[in-house]
mmCIF file of C-alpha atoms in Angstrom:
data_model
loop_
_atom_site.group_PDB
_atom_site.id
_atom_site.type_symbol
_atom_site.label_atom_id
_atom_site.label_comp_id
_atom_site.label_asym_id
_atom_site.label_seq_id
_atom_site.Cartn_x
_atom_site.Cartn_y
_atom_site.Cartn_z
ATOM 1 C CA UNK A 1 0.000 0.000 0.000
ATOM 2 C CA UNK A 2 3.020 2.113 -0.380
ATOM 3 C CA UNK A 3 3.274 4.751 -3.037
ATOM 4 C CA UNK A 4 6.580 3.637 -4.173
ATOM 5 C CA UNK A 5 7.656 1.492 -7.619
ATOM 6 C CA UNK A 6 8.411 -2.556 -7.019
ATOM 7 C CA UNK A 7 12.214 -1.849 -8.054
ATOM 8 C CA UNK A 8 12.399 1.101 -5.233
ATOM 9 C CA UNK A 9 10.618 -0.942 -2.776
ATOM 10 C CA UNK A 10 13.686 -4.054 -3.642
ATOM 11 C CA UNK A 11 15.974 -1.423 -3.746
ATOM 12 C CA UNK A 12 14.890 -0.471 -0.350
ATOM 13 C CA UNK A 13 14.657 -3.672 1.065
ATOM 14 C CA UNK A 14 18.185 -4.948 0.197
ATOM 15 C CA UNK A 15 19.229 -1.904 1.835
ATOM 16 C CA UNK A 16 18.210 -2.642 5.062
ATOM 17 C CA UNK A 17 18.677 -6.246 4.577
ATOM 18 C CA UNK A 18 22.474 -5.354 4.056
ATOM 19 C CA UNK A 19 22.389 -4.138 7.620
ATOM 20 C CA UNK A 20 22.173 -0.471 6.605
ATOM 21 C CA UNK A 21 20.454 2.120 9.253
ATOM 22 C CA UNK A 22 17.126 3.782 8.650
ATOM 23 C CA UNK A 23 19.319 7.119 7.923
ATOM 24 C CA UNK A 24 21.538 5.123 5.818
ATOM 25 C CA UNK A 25 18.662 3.708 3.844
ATOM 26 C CA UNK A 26 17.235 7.140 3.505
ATOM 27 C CA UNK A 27 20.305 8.449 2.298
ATOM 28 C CA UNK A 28 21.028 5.886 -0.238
ATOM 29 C CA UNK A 29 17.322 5.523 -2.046
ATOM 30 C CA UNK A 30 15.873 9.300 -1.514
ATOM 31 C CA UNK A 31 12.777 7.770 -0.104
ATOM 32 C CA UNK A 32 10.538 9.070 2.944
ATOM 33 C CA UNK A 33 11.748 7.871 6.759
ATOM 34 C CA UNK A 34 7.975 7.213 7.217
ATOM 35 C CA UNK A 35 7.781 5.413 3.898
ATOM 36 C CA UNK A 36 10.481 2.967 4.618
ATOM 37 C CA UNK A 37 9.552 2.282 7.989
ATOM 38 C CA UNK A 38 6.122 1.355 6.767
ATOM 39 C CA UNK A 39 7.855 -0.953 4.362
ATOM 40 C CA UNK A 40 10.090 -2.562 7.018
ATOM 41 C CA UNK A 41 7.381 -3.371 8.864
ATOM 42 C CA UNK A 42 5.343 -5.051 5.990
ATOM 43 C CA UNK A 43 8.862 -7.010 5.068
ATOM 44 C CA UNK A 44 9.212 -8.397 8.821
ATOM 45 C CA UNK A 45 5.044 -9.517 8.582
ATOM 46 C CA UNK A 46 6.038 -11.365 4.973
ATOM 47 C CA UNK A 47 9.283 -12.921 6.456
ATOM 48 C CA UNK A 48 7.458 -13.989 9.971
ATOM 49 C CA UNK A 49 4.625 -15.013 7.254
ATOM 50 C CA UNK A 50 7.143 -17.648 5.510
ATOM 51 C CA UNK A 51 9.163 -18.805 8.095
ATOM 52 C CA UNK A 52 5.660 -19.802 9.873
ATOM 53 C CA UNK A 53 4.883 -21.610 6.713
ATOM 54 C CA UNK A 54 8.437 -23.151 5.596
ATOM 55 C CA UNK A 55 9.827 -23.989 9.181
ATOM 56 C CA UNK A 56 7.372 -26.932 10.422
ATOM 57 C CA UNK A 57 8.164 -30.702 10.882
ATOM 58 C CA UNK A 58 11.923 -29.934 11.078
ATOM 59 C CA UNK A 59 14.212 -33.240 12.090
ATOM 60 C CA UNK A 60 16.643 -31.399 14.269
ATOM 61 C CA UNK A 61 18.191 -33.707 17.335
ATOM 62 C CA UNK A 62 19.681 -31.278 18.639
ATOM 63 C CA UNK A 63 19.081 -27.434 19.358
ATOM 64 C CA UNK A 64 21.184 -24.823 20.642
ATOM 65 C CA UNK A 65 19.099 -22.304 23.121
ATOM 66 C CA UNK A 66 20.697 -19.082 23.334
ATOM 67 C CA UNK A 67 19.716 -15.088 23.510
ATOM 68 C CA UNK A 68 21.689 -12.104 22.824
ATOM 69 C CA UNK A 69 21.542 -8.171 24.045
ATOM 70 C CA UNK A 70 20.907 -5.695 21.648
ATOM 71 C CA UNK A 71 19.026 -2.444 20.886
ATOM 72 C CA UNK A 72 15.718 -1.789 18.555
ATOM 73 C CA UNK A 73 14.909 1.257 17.155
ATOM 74 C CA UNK A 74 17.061 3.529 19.190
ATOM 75 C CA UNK A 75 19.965 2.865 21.680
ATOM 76 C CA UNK A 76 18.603 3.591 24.777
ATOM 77 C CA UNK A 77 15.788 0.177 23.638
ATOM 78 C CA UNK A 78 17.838 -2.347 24.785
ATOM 79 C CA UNK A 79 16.074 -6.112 23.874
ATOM 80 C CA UNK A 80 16.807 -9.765 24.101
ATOM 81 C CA UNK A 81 16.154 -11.671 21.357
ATOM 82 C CA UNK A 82 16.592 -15.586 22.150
ATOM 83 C CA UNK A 83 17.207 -18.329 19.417
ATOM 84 C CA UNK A 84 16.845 -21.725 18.911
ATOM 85 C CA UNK A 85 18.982 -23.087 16.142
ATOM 86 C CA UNK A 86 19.692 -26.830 14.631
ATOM 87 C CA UNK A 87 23.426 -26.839 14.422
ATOM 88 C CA UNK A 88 24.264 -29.163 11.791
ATOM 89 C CA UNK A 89 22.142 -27.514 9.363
ATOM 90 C CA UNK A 90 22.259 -23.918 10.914
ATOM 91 C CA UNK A 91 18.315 -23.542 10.192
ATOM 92 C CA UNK A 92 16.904 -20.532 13.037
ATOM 93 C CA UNK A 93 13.848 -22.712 14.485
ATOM 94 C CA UNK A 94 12.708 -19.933 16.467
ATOM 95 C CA UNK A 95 13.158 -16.543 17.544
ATOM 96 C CA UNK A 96 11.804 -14.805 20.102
ATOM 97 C CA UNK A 97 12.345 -11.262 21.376
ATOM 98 C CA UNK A 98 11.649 -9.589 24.670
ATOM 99 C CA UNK A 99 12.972 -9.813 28.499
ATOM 100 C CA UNK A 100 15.975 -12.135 29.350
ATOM 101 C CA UNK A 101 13.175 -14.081 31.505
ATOM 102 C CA UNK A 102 11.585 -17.262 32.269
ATOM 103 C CA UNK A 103 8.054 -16.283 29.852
ATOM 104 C CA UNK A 104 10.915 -15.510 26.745
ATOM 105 C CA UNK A 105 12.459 -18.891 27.224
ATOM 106 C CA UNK A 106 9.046 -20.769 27.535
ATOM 107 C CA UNK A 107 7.659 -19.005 24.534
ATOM 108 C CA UNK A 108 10.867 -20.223 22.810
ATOM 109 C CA UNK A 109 10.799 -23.682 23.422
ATOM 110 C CA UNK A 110 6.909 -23.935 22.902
ATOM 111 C CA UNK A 111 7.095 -23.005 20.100
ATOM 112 C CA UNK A 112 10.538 -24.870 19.054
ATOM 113 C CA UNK A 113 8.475 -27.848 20.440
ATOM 114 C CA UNK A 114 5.383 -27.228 18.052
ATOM 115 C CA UNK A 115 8.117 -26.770 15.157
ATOM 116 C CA UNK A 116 9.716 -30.097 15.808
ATOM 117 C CA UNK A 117 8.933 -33.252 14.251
ATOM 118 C CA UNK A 118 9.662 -35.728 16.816
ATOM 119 C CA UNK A 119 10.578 -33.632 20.209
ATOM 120 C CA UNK A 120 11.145 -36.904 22.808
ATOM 121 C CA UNK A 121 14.880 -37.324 21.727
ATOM 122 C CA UNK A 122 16.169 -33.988 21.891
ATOM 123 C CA UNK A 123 19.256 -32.754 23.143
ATOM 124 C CA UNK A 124 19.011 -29.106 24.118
ATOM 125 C CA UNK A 125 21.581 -26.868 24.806
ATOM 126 C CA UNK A 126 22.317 -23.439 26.533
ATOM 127 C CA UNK A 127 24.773 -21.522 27.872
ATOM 128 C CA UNK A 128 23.244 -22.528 31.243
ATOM 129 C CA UNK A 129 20.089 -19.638 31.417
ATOM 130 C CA UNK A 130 18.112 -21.240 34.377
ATOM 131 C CA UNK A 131 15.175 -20.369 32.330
ATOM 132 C CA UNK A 132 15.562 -23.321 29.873
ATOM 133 C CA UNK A 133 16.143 -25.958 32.724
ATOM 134 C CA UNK A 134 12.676 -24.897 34.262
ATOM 135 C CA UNK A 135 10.560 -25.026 31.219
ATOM 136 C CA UNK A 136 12.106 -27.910 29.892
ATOM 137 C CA UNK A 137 10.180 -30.574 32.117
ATOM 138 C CA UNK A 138 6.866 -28.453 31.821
ATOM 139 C CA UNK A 139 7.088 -28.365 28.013
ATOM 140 C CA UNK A 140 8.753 -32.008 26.858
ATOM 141 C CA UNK A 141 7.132 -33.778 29.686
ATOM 142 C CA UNK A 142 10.480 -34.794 30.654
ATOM 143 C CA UNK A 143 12.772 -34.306 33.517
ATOM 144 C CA UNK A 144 16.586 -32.903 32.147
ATOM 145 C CA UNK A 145 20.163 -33.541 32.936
ATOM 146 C CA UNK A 146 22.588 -31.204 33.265
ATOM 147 C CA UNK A 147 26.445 -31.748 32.745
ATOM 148 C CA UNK A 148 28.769 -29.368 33.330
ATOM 149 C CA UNK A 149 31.616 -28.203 30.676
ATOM 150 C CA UNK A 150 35.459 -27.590 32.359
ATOM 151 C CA UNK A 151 35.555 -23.538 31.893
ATOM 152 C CA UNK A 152 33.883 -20.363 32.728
ATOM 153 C CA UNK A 153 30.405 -21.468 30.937
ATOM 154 C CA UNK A 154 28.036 -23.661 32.435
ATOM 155 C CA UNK A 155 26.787 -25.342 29.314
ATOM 156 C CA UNK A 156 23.406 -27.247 30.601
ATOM 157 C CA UNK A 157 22.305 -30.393 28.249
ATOM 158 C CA UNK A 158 18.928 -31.104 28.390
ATOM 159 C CA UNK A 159 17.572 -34.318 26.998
ATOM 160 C CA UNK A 160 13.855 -35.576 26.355
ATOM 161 C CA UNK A 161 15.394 -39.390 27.639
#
């Protein structure tokens, strides 16, 4: 719904999917701030849209549980945003973002769990967020077991066994 031509909307959107700023962006195509925002916005709803549809039934064994600290929209916006990948084939599961917190983690592996084709032999692991250990018998029905890696990190492995 964007006054704009396909090839400046493309134009715009490799842009920002090259990791350049809204200014940047701005700069670069000569199109409105509010314009490409609006854009952005309808690009994250399309790319939420197919990963819903493509990312279903996935055979993943094991999944790596982590989150990360950055900033939306301005600096002073810090986030979390945790991930669950598959690690042999490097496929993001899920993503969640929000508060470091116990509801971020059990949104995350609800909904890795939905994604999953066979959850009861999964090994899970994090870089030891008490969060995941918590949810994990709530959401796999299972009980985990953690082992702990020689080193700063706690790594926690989590099995559906």
């Amino acid at each position: 719904n964007t006054k704009i031509s396909e090839s400046q909307a493309v134009q715009i959107a490799d842009c920002l999917s090259d990791k350049n700023s809204l200014k940047g962006t701005v700069r670069i195509t000569k199109a409105n701030k509010s314009t490409i925002k609006r854009l952005r916005r309808e690009i994250g709803k399309q790319a939420k849209g197919v990963h819903n549809a493509l990312v279903k039934n996935v055979k993943a064994k094991v999944v790596e549980f982590d989150e990360r600290y950055g900033f939306a929209v301005r600096k002073d916006q810090a986030v979390w945003e945790g991930t669950a990948i598959d690690p042999i084939s490097k496929l993001t599961i899920s993503l969640c973002v929000g508060n470091r917190d116990e509801f971020m983690a059990q949104r995350l592996m609800e909904d890795v769990q939905q994604r999953l084709k066979d959850p009861s032999d999964l090994l899970a692991v994090s870089d030891g967020f008490i969060s995941y250990q918590t949810n994990f018998a709530q959401i796999y029905g299972r009980k985990y077991s953690s082992k702990n890696k020689q080193g700063k990190k706690t790594t926690i492995i989590i099995t559906a066994n």
